[in-house]
PDB file of C-alpha atoms in Angstrom:
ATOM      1  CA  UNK A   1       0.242 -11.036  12.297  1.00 66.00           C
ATOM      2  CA  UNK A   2      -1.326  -8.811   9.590  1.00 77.00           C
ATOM      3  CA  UNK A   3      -4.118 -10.115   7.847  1.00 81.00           C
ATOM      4  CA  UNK A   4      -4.993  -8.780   3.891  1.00 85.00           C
ATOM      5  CA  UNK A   5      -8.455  -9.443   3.608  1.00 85.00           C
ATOM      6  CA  UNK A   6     -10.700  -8.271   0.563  1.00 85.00           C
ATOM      7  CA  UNK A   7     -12.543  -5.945   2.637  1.00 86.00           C
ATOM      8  CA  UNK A   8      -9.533  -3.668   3.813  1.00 90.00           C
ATOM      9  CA  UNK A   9      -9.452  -0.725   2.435  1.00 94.00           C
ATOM     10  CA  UNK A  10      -5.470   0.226   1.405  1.00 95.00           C
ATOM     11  CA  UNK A  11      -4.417   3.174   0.461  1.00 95.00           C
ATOM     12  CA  UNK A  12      -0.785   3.485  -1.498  1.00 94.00           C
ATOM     13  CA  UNK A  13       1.424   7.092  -1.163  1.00 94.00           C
ATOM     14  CA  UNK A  14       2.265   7.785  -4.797  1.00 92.00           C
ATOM     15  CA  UNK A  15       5.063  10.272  -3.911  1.00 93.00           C
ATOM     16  CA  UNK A  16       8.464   8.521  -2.221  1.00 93.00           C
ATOM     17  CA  UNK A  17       9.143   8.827   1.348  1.00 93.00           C
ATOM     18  CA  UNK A  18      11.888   9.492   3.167  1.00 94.00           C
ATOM     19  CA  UNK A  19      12.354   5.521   4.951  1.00 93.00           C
ATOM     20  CA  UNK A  20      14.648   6.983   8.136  1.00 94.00           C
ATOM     21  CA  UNK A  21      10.352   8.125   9.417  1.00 92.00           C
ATOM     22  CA  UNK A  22       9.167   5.617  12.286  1.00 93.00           C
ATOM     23  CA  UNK A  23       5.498   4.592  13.246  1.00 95.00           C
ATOM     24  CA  UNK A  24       4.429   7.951  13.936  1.00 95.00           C
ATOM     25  CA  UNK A  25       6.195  10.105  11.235  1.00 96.00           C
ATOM     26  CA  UNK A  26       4.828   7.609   8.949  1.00 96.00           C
ATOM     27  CA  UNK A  27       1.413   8.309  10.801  1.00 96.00           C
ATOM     28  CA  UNK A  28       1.402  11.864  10.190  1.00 96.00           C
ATOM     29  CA  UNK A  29       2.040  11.724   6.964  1.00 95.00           C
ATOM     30  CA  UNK A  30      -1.239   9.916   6.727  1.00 95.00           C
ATOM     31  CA  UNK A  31      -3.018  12.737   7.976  1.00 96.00           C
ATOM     32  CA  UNK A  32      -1.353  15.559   6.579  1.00 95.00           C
ATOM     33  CA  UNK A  33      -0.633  14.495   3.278  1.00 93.00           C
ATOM     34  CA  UNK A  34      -3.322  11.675   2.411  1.00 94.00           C
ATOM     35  CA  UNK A  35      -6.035  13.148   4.376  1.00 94.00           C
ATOM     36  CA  UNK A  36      -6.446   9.874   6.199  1.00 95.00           C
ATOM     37  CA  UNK A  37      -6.607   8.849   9.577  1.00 96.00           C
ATOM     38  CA  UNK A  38      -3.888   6.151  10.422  1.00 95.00           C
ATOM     39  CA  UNK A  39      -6.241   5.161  13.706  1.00 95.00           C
ATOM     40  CA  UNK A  40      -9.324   3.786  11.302  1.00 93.00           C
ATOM     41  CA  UNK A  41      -7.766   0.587  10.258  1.00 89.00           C
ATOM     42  CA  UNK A  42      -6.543   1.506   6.732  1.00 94.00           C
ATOM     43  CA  UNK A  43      -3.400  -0.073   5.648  1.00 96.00           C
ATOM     44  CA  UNK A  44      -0.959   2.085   3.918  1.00 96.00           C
ATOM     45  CA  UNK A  45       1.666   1.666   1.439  1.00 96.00           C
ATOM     46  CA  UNK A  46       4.912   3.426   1.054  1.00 96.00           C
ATOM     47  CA  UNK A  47       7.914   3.324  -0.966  1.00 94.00           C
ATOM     48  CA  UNK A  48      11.536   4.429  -0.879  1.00 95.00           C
ATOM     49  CA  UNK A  49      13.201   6.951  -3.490  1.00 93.00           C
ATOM     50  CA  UNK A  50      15.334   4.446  -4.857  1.00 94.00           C
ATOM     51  CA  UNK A  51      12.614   1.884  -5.223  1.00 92.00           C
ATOM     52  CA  UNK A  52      14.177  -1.022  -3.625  1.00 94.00           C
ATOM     53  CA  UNK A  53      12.411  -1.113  -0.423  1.00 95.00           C
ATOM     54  CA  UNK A  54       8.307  -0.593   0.959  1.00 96.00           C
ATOM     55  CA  UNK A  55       6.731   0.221   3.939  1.00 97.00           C
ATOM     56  CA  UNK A  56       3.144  -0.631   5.615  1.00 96.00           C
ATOM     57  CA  UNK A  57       1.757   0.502   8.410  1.00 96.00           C
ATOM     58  CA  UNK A  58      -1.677  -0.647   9.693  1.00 95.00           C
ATOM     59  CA  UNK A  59      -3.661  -0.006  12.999  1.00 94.00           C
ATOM     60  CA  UNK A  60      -5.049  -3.259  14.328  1.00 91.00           C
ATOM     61  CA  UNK A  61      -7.207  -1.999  16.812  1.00 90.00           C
ATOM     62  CA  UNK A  62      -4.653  -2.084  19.935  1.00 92.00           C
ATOM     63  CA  UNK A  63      -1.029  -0.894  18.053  1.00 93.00           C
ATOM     64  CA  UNK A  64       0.402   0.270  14.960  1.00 94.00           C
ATOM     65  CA  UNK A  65       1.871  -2.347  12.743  1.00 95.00           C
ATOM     66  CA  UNK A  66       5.144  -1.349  10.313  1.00 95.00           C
ATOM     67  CA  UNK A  67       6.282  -3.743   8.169  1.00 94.00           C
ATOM     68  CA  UNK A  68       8.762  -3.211   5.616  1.00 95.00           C
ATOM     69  CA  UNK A  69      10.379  -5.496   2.555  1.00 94.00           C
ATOM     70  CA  UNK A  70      13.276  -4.552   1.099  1.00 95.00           C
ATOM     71  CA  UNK A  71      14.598  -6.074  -2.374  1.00 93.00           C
ATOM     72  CA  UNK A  72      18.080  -7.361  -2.197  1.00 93.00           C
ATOM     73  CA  UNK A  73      18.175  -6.867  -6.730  1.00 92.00           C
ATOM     74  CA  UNK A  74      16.254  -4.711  -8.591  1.00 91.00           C
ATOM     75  CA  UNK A  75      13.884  -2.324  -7.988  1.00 92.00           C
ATOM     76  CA  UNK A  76       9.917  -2.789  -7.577  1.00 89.00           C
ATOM     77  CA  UNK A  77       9.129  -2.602 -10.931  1.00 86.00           C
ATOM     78  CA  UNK A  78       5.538  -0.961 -10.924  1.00 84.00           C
ATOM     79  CA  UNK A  79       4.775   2.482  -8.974  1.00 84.00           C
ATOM     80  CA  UNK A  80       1.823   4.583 -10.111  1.00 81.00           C
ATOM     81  CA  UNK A  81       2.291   8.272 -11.721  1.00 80.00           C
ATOM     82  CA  UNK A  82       0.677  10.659  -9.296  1.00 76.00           C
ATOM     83  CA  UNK A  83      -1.695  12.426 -11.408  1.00 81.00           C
ATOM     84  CA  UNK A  84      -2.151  15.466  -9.387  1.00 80.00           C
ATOM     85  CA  UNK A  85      -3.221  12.879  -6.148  1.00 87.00           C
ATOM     86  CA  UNK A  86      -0.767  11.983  -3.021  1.00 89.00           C
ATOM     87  CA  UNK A  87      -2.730   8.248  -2.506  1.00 90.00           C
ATOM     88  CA  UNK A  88      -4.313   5.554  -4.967  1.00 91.00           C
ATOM     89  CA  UNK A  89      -6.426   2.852  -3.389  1.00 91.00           C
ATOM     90  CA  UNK A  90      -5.524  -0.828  -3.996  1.00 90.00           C
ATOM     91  CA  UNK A  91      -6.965  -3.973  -3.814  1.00 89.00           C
ATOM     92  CA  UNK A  92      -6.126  -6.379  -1.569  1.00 89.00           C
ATOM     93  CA  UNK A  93      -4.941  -8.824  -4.609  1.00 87.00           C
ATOM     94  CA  UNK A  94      -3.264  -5.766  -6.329  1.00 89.00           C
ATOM     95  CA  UNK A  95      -1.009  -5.460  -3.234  1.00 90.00           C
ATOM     96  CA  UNK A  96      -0.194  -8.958  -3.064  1.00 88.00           C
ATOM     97  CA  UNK A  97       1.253  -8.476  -6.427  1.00 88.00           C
ATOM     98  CA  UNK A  98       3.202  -5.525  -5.513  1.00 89.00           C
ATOM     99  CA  UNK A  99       4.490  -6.817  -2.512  1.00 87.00           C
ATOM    100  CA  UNK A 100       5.581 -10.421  -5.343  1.00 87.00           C
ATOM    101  CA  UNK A 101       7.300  -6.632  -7.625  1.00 78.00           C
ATOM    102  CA  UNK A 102       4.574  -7.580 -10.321  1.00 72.00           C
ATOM    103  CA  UNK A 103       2.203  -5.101 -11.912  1.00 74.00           C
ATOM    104  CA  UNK A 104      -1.104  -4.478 -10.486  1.00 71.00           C
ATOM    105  CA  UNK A 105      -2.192  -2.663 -13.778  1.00 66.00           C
ATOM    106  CA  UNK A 106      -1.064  -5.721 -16.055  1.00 64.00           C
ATOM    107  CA  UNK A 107      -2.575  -8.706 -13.883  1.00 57.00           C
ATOM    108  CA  UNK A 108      -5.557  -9.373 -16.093  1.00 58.00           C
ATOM    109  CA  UNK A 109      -7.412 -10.518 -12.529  1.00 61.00           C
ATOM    110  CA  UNK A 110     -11.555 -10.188 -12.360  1.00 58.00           C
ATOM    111  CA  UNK A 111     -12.692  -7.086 -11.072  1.00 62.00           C
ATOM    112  CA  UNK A 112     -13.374  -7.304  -7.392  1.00 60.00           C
ATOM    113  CA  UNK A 113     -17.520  -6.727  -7.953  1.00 64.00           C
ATOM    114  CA  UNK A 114     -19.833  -7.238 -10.891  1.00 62.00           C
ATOM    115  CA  UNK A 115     -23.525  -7.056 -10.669  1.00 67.00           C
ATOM    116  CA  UNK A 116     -25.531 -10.065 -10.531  1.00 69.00           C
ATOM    117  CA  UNK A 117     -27.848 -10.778 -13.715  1.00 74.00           C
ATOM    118  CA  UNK A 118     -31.013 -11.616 -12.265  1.00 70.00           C
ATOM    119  CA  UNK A 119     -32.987 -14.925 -13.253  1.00 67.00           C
ATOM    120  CA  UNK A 120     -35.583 -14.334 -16.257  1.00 66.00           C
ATOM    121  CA  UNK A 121     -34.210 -10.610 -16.680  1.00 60.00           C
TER     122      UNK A 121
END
């Protein structure tokens, strides 16, 4: 089982990919295109062309994980604009969202870290 904790660091492909790739095609597009290995525990996000279907693959210290979820209506609603990048990080609440087809951007969550005001200060 795949565990989302706070700490994991997730990185999301902004550009579509082509969902016939397995384990390791999905693996080397880590490293050639998101300049990130696939080995270091990062969990990674993909989605399909047509926006109905996502991808994550995860190392878990013995195997690669893939995991997919595929809509049955609609689309996933939210997808960032690439900006010139190939990867955005997420949160691990902002991809519990996605993976529910809501909108990281509109949540109106906390921000993951906020300094601490200290006593008398």
């Amino acid at each position: 089982m795949i565990q989302i904790t706070p700490q994991m660091r997730i990185l999301l492909a902004v550009e579509p990919v082509d969902f016939r790739r397995g384990m390791d095609g999905l693996a080397r597009l880590c490293r050639e295109t998101l300049a990130a290995d696939p080995f270091e525990g990062t969990l990674f996000v993909f989605r399909n062309r047509r926006g109905t279907s996502l991808k994550l693959l995860v190392y878990d210290g013995q195997g690669l994980w893939l995991c997919q979820k595929r809509l049955y209506e609609g689309r996933f609603r939210w997808w960032p604009a690439a900006n010139g990048e190939a990867g955005r990080r997420l949160d691990a609440h902002e991809l519990q969202l996605l993976l529910w087809n809501g909108n990281p951007e509109r949540a109106g969550t906390a921000p993951m870290w906020r300094a601490l005001v200290a006593a008398g200060a």
